[in-house]
C-alpha positions in Angstrom: 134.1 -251.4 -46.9 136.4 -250.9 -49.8 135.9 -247.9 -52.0 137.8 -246.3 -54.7 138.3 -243.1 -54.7 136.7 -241.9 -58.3 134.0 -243.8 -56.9 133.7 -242.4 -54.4 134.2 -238.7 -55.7 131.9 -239.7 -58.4 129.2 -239.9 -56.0 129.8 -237.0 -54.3 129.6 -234.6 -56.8 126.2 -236.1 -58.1 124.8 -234.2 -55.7 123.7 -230.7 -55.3 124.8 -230.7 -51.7 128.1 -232.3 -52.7 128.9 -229.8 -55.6 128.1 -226.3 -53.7 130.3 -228.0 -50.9 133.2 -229.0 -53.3 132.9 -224.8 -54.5 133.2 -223.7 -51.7 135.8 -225.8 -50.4 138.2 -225.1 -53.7 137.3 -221.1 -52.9 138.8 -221.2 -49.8 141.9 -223.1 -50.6 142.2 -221.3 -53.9 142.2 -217.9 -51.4 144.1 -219.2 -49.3 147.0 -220.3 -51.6 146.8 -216.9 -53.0 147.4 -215.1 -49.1 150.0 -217.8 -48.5 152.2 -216.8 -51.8 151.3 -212.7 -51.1 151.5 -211.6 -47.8 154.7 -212.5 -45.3 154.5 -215.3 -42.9 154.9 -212.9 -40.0 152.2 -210.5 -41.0 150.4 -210.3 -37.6 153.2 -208.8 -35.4 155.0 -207.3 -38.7 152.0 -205.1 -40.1 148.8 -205.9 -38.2 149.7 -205.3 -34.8 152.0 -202.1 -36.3 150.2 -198.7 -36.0 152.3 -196.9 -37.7 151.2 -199.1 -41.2 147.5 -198.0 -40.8 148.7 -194.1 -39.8 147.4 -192.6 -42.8 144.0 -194.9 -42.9 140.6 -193.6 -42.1 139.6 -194.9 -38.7 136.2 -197.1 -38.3 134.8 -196.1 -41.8 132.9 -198.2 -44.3 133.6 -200.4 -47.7 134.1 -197.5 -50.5 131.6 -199.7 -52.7 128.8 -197.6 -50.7 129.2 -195.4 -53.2 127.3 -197.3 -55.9 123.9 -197.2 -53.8 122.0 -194.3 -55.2 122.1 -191.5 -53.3 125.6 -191.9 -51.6 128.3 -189.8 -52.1 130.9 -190.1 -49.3 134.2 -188.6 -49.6 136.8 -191.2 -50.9 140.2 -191.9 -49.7 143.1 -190.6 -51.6 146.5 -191.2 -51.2 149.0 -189.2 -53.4 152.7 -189.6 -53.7 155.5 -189.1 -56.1 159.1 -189.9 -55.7 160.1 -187.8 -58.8 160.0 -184.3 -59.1 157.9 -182.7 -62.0 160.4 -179.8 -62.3 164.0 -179.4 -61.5 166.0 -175.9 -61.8 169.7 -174.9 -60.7 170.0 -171.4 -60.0 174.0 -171.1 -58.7 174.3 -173.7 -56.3 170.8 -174.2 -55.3 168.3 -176.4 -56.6 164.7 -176.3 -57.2 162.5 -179.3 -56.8 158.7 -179.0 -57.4 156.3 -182.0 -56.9 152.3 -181.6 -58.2 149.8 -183.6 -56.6 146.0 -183.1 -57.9 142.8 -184.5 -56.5 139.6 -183.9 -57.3 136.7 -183.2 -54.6 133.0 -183.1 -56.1 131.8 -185.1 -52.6 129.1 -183.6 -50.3 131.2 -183.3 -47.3 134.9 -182.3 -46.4 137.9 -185.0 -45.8 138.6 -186.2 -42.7 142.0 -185.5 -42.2 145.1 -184.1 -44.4 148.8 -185.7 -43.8 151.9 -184.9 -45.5 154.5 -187.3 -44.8 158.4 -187.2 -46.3 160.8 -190.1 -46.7 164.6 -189.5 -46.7 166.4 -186.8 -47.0 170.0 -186.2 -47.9 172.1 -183.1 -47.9 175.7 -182.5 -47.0 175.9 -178.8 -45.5 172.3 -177.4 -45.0 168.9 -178.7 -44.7 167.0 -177.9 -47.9 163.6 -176.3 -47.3 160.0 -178.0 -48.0 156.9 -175.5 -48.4 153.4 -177.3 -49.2 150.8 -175.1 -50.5 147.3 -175.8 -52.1 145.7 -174.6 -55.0 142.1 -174.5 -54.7 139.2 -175.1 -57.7 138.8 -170.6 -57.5 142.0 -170.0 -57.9 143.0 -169.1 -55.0 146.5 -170.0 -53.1 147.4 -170.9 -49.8 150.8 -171.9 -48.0 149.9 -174.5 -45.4 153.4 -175.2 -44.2 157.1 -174.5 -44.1 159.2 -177.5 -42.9 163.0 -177.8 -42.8 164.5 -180.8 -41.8 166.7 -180.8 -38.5 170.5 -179.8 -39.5 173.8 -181.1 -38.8 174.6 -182.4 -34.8 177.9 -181.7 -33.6 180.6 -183.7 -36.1 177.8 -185.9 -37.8 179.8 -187.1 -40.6 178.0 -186.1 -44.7 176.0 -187.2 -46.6 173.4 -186.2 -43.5 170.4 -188.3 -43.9 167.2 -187.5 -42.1 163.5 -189.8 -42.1 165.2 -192.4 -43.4 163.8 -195.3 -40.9 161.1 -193.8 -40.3 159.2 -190.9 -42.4 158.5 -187.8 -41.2 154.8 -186.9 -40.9 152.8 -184.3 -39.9 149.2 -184.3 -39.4 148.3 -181.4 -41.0 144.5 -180.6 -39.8 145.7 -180.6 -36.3 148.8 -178.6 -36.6 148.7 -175.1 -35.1 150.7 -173.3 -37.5 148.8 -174.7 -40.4 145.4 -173.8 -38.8 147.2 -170.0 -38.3 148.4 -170.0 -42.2 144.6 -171.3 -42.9 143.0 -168.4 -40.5 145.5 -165.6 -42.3 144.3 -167.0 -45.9 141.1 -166.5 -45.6 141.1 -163.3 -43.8 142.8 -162.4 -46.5 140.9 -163.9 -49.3 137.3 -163.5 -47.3 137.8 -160.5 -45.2 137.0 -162.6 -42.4 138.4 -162.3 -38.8 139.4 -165.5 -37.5 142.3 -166.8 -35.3 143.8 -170.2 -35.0 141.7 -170.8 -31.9 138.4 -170.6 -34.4 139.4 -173.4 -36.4 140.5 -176.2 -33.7 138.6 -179.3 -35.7 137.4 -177.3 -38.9 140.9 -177.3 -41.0 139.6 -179.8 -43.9 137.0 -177.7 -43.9 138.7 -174.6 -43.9 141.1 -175.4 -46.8 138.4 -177.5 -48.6 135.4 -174.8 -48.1 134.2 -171.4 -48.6 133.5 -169.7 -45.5 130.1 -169.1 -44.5 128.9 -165.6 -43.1 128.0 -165.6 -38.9 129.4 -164.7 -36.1 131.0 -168.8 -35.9 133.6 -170.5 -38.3 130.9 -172.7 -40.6 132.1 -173.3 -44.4 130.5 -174.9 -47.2 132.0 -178.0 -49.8 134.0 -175.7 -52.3 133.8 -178.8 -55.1 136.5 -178.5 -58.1 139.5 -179.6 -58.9 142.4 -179.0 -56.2 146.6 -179.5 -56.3 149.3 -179.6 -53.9 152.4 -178.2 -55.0 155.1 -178.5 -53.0 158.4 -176.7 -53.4 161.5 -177.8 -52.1 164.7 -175.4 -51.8 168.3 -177.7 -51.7 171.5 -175.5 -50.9 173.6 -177.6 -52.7 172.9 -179.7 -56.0 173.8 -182.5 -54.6 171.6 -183.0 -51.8 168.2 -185.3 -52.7 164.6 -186.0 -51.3 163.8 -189.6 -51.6 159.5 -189.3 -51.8 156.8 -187.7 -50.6 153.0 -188.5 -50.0 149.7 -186.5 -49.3 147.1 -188.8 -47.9 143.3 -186.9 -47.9 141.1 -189.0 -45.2 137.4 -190.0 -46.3 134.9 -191.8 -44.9 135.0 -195.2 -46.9 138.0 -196.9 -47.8 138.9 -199.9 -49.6 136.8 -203.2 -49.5 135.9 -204.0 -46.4 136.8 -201.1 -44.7 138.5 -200.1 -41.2 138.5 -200.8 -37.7 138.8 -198.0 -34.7 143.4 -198.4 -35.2 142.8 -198.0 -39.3 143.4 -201.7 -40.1 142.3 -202.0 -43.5 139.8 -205.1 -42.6 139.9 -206.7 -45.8 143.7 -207.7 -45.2 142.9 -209.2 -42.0 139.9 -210.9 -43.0 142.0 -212.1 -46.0 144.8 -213.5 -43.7 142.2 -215.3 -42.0 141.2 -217.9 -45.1 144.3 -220.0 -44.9 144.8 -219.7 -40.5 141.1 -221.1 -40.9 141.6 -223.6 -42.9 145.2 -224.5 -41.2 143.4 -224.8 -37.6 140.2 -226.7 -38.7 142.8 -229.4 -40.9 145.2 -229.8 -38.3 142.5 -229.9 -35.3 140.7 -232.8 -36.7 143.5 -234.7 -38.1 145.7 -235.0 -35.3 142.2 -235.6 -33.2 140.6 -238.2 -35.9 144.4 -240.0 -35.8 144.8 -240.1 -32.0 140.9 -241.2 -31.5 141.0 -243.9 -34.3 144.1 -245.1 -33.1 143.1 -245.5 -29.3 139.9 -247.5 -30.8 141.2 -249.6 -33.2 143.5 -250.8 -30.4 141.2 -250.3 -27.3 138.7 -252.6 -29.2 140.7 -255.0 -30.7 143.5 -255.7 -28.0 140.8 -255.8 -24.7 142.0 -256.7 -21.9 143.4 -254.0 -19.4 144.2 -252.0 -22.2 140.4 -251.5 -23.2 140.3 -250.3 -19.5 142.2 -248.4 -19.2 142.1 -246.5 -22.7 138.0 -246.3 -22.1 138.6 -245.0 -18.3 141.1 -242.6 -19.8 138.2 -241.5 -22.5 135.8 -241.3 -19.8 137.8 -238.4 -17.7 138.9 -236.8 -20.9 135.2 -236.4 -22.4 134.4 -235.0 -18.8 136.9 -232.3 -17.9 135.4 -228.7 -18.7 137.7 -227.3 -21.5 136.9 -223.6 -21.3 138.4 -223.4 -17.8 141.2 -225.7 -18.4 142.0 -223.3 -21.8 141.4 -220.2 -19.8 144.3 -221.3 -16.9 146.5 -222.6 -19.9 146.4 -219.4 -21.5 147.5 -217.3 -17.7 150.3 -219.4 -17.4 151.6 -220.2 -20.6 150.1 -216.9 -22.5 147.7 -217.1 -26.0 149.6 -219.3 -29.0 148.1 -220.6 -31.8 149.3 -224.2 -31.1 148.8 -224.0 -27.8 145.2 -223.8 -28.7 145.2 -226.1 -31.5 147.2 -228.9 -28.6 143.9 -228.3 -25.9 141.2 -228.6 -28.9 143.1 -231.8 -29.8 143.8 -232.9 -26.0 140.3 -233.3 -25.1 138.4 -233.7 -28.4 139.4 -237.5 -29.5 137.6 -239.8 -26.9 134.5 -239.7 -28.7 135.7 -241.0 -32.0 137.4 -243.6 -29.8 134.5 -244.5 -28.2 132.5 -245.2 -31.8 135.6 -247.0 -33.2 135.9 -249.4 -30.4 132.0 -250.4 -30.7 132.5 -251.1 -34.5 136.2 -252.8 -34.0 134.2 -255.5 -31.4 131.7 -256.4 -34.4 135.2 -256.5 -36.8 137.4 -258.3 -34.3 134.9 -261.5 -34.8 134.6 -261.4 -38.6 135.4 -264.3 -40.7 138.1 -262.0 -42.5 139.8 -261.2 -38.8 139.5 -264.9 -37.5 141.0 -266.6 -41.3 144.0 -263.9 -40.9 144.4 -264.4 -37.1 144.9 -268.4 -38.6 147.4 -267.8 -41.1 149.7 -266.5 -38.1 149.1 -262.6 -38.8 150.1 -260.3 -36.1 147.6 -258.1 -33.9 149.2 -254.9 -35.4 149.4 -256.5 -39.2 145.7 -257.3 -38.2 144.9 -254.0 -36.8 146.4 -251.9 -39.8 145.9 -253.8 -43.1 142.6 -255.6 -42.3 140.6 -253.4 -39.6 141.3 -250.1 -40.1 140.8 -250.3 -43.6 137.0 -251.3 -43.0 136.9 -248.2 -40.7 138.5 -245.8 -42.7 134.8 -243.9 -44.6 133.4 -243.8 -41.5 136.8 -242.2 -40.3 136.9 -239.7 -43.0 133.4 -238.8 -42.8 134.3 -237.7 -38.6 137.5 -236.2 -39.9 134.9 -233.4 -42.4 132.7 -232.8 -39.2 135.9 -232.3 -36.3 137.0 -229.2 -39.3 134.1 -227.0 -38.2 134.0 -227.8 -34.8 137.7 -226.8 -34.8 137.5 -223.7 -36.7 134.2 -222.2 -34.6 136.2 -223.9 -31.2 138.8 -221.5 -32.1 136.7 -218.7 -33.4 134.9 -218.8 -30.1 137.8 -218.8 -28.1 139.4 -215.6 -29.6 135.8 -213.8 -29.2 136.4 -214.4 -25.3 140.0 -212.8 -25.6 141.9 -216.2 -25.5 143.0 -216.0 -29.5 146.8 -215.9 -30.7 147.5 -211.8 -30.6 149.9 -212.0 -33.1 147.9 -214.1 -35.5 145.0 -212.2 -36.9 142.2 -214.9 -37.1 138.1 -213.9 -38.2 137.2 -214.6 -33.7 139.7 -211.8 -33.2 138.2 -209.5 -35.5 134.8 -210.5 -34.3 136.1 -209.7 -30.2 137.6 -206.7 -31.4 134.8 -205.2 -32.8 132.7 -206.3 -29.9 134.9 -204.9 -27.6 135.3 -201.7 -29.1 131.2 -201.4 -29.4 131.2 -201.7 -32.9 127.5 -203.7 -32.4 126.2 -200.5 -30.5 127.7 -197.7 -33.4 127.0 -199.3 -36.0 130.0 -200.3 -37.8 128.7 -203.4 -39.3 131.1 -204.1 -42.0 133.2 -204.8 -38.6 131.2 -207.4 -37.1 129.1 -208.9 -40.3 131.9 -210.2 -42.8 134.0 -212.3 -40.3 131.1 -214.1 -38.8 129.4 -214.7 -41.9 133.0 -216.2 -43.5 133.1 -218.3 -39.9 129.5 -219.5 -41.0 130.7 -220.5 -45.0 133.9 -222.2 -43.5 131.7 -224.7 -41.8 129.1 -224.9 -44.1 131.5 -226.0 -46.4 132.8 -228.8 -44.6 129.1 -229.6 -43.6 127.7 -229.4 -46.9 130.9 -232.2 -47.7 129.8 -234.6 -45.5 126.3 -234.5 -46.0 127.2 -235.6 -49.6 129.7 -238.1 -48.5 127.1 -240.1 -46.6 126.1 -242.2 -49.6 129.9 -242.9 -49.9 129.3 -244.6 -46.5 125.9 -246.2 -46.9 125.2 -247.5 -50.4 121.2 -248.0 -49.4 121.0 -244.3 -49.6 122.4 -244.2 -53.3 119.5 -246.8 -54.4 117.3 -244.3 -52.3 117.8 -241.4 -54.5 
């Protein structure tokens, strides 16, 4: 059966079922390319499996785009930084940085969490002094913090730098000195008579609320417009602060939203398009190669070498994979490959069964038997007249082993046997399992990944649906 290929991609996207196919298939190569030029090869052990790059995320909380239903008004995630100073003044030999940072709350609830992070700081004799204080919508002042940096130790030659590798970052709605500077404020400001003790858990709401009368620490949303100036005192012009950043927690964030570490999910799942697409390609060509192969030659050659290769495919197709996988994976630990080598191993008998029933009906056609009689050799025979005849129906297998692969795999990583330093949708899928995210609630967790898993195969499936006209032209006279 020999078919061009505009022919044969002619016929294909006649079709309804060939067109949404051929969509989604350019979708996910088209995302795929896009992850592959954007994010670093090593992005699983590099930023995914590193919890100090989802520090200052909101943990477990939904997509942001909530906030379009009608009704919903969750408290968005804001991250503020600045690496320049809005105002600098020299008074003698000291210098006086200030950095403004405003942010707007008009939400129904409080932030989850405040941090305040710095990123390297150089001074040659003392450290300079940092004070963070926020301006709230009444006016009103308060002075959550007084840092300075750790000084000199012993001869530590100048320049001294300090959070230079890594930043230095405080969590400010669990820090005891900021709850006491919170407690004193509104004492102050409220005549209240709280302590430090009072508000363990209620600092968002504390320096984001108006305190509420009773005998407990309660507050209500004070909404406005808020700023965080921060002041920083230098003892010597020369000495510099390289950037600073205010993260304010909410409860949605980004597209897709976190997991339980922070993991901003639509990265991951993003990652996941082109390891998808790599395991489901390379799965069923290597198997579609080693099973056409083994037929082509099991059928055509006979003999002992039909034997044996038919015996071999006989003990192959029967030897339980999951166990096989599960003792691979204790011994040699989780890999990628390793996984892709076992879906391989053990999925190509099969396809060398079929090929070997349709090489005996080739193997006694007049083409075989006239180019047997010019003096053609078995693998000349095999290659350029055979396989040839084969090939649709090949191709055709090749579209169905990509989905098998790709759920194979996506199944294996939901039972904990996935690559841990490759982020793949099954991973996300155990993790979220694991973690209960089913029984909480946290669908934007469990839903997206699966339902990508399901239009990765339906893609392929949707192909070769469409393809079979390509491989029996009775069906194209049918429709």
């Amino acid at each position: 059966m020999n078919i061009k290929f505009s022919d044969a991609l002619r016929v294909l996207i006649s079709s309804h079922t060939g067109k949404a196919g051929l969509t989604l298939l350019t979708f996910l190569v088209v995302v795929s390319i896009w992850v592959l030029a954007t994010y670093p090869l090593d992005f699983g052990t590099r930023e995914w499996s590193n919890p100090s790059v989802w520090a200052d995320n909101p943990k477990a909380v939904p997509p942001k785009w909530l906030n379009l239903l009608p009704g919903s008004n969750r408290v968005a995630h804001n991250v503020l930084d600045s690496g320049t100073p809005e105002d600098t003044q020299i008074v003698g030999q000291f210098k006086l940085e200030t950095y403004r940072l405003p942010i707007s709350h008009n939400f129904d609830d409080f932030p989850t969490f405040i941090s305040f992070s710095l990123d390297d700081v150089e001074f040659l004799e003392r450290p300079p002094l940092i004070t963070l204080s926020l301006i709230r919508p009444d006016g009103t002042i308060v002075q959550l913090l007084h840092h300075m940096p750790p000084g000199a130790r012993g001869n530590e030659a100048t320049p001294i730098t300090r959070y230079v590798q890594t930043p230095f970052r405080i969590l400010l709605t669990t820090d005891q000195t900021v709850r006491s500077a919170l407690a004193n404020f509104l004492n102050t400001e409220y005549e209240t008579d709280y302590d430090e003790r009072d508000l363990r858990n209620l600092s968002e709401q504390a320096a984001f609320g108006s305190p509420i009368p009773g005998e407990q620490a309660a507050f209500d949303v004070l909404r406005g417009d808020y700023e965080f100036f921060v002041e920083v005192t230098f003892a010597n012009d020369q000495d510099r602060l390289g950037a600073i950043k205010l993260v304010v927690g909410g409860d949605v964030f980004g597209g897709m939203g976190t997991d339980s570490q922070g993991r901003d999910l639509a990265v991951g799942l993003l990652f996941g398009f082109p390891v998808a697409l790599f395991i489901g390609l390379l799965a069923s060509t290597l198997t579609t190669a080693i099973g056409t192969s083994l037929g082509i030659v099991s059928g055509y050659v006979g003999g002992w070498v039909d034997t044996a290769i038919q015996r071999l495919a006989d003990v192959v197709a029967n030897v339980p994979l999951l166990p096989i996988l599960i003792f691979m994976v204790i011994v040699l630990g989780s890999n990628l490959f390793l996984i892709i080598l076992m879906l391989v191993a053990f999925s190509w008998p099969s396809l060398t069964i079929l090929i070997r029933s349709m090489v005996l009906q080739l193997r006694s056609g007049q083409l075989v038997e006239a180019t047997k009689a010019l003096g053609a050799t078995k693998k000349r025979i095999m290659i350029r007249h055979i396989f040839p005849q084969t090939a649709p129906f090949v191709f055709a297998q090749m579209i169905f082993f990509t989905p098998a692969a790709i759920l194979a795999e996506a199944g294996l990583s939901f039972l904990g046997l996935g690559d841990p330093s490759i982020p793949t949708w099954g991973q996300i899928l155990e993790q979220g399992f694991r973690t209960g995210a089913v029984y909480v609630g946290y669908w934007w967790w469990v839903l997206p990944p699966g339902l990508l898993i399901v239009l990765t195969a339906m893609a392929f499936v949707l192909i070769a649906l469409a393809i079979e006209p390509v491989l029996n032209p009775r069906l194209r006279t049918m429709r």
